Amino acid sequence: MPFWDLQKQLGVDVDRWLLRQSMPQPYGRAAVCHAFEREWVECGHGLGQTRARRECGPEYEDFMECMHRTKM
């Protein structure tokens, strides 16, 4: 069926993109940035938005660096 080969024809790898997000993953594999996102969420849990931005800045920066691969 042409639909199954659509990702390859368009050059889009949706599965690779999904593995970079912290959501239920195909094949039960953990997301690449799951550990960084978890640290950020645990740091900001129970704090207000303003206080969490101030106190959890390093965790958020690590998470964004992993997601966007700016320093790798």
Short mmCIF file of C-alpha atoms in Angstrom, two decimals:
data_model
loop_
_atom_site.label_atom_id
_atom_site.label_comp_id
_atom_site.label_asym_id
_atom_site.label_seq_id
_atom_site.Cartn_x
_atom_site.Cartn_y
_atom_site.Cartn_z
CA MET A 1 0.00 0.00 0.00
CA PRO A 2 1.34 3.45 -0.83
CA PHE A 3 0.36 4.90 2.57
CA TRP A 4 2.82 2.70 4.47
CA ASP A 5 5.75 3.91 2.38
CA LEU A 6 4.73 7.57 2.59
CA GLN A 7 7.26 8.45 5.30
CA LYS A 8 10.10 7.09 3.19
CA GLN A 9 8.86 8.84 0.04
CA LEU A 10 8.57 12.21 1.80
CA GLY A 11 11.80 11.79 3.74
CA VAL A 12 10.03 12.28 7.06
CA ASP A 13 10.79 10.05 10.03
CA VAL A 14 7.85 10.48 12.40
CA ASP A 15 9.00 7.66 14.66
CA ARG A 16 12.32 9.39 15.34
CA TRP A 17 10.49 12.62 16.24
CA LEU A 18 8.15 10.76 18.59
CA LEU A 19 11.08 9.22 20.44
CA ARG A 20 12.26 12.69 21.40
CA GLN A 21 9.03 13.46 23.24
CA SER A 22 7.97 12.27 26.68
CA MET A 23 4.79 10.43 25.83
CA PRO A 24 3.91 6.75 25.40
CA GLN A 25 6.43 5.46 22.90
CA PRO A 26 6.22 2.78 20.25
CA TYR A 27 7.86 -0.46 21.33
CA GLY A 28 7.98 0.76 24.96
CA ARG A 29 11.31 2.58 24.54
CA ALA A 30 12.00 5.62 26.71
CA ALA A 31 12.24 9.01 25.04
CA VAL A 32 15.68 10.51 24.49
CA CYS A 33 15.03 13.59 26.64
CA HIS A 34 12.77 11.92 29.17
CA ALA A 35 15.28 12.17 32.02
CA PHE A 36 15.81 15.91 31.47
CA GLU A 37 12.10 16.60 31.25
CA ARG A 38 11.48 14.58 34.40
CA GLU A 39 14.10 16.58 36.34
CA TRP A 40 12.53 19.83 35.15
CA VAL A 41 8.99 18.74 36.09
CA GLU A 42 10.12 17.46 39.50
CA CYS A 43 11.93 20.73 40.21
CA GLY A 44 8.94 22.89 39.29
CA HIS A 45 6.28 20.69 40.90
CA GLY A 46 4.44 22.58 43.61
CA LEU A 47 6.10 25.92 42.85
CA GLY A 48 4.39 28.84 41.22
CA GLN A 49 5.18 29.64 37.62
CA THR A 50 7.34 32.68 38.44
CA ARG A 51 9.29 30.91 41.17
CA ALA A 52 9.75 27.79 39.06
CA ARG A 53 11.20 29.83 36.19
CA ARG A 54 13.71 31.39 38.55
CA GLU A 55 14.70 28.27 40.50
CA CYS A 56 14.49 25.63 37.76
CA GLY A 57 16.30 27.52 35.01
CA PRO A 58 19.23 25.08 34.71
CA GLU A 59 16.92 22.07 34.44
CA TYR A 60 14.80 23.81 31.79
CA GLU A 61 17.92 24.80 29.82
CA ASP A 62 19.18 21.21 29.89
CA PHE A 63 15.80 19.97 28.65
CA MET A 64 15.66 22.52 25.81
CA GLU A 65 19.26 21.73 24.84
CA CYS A 66 18.37 18.06 24.59
CA MET A 67 15.22 18.75 22.57
CA HIS A 68 16.82 21.17 20.11
CA ARG A 69 20.36 19.72 20.21
CA THR A 70 21.94 23.16 20.23
CA LYS A 71 25.23 22.26 21.97
CA MET A 72 25.65 18.66 20.83
#
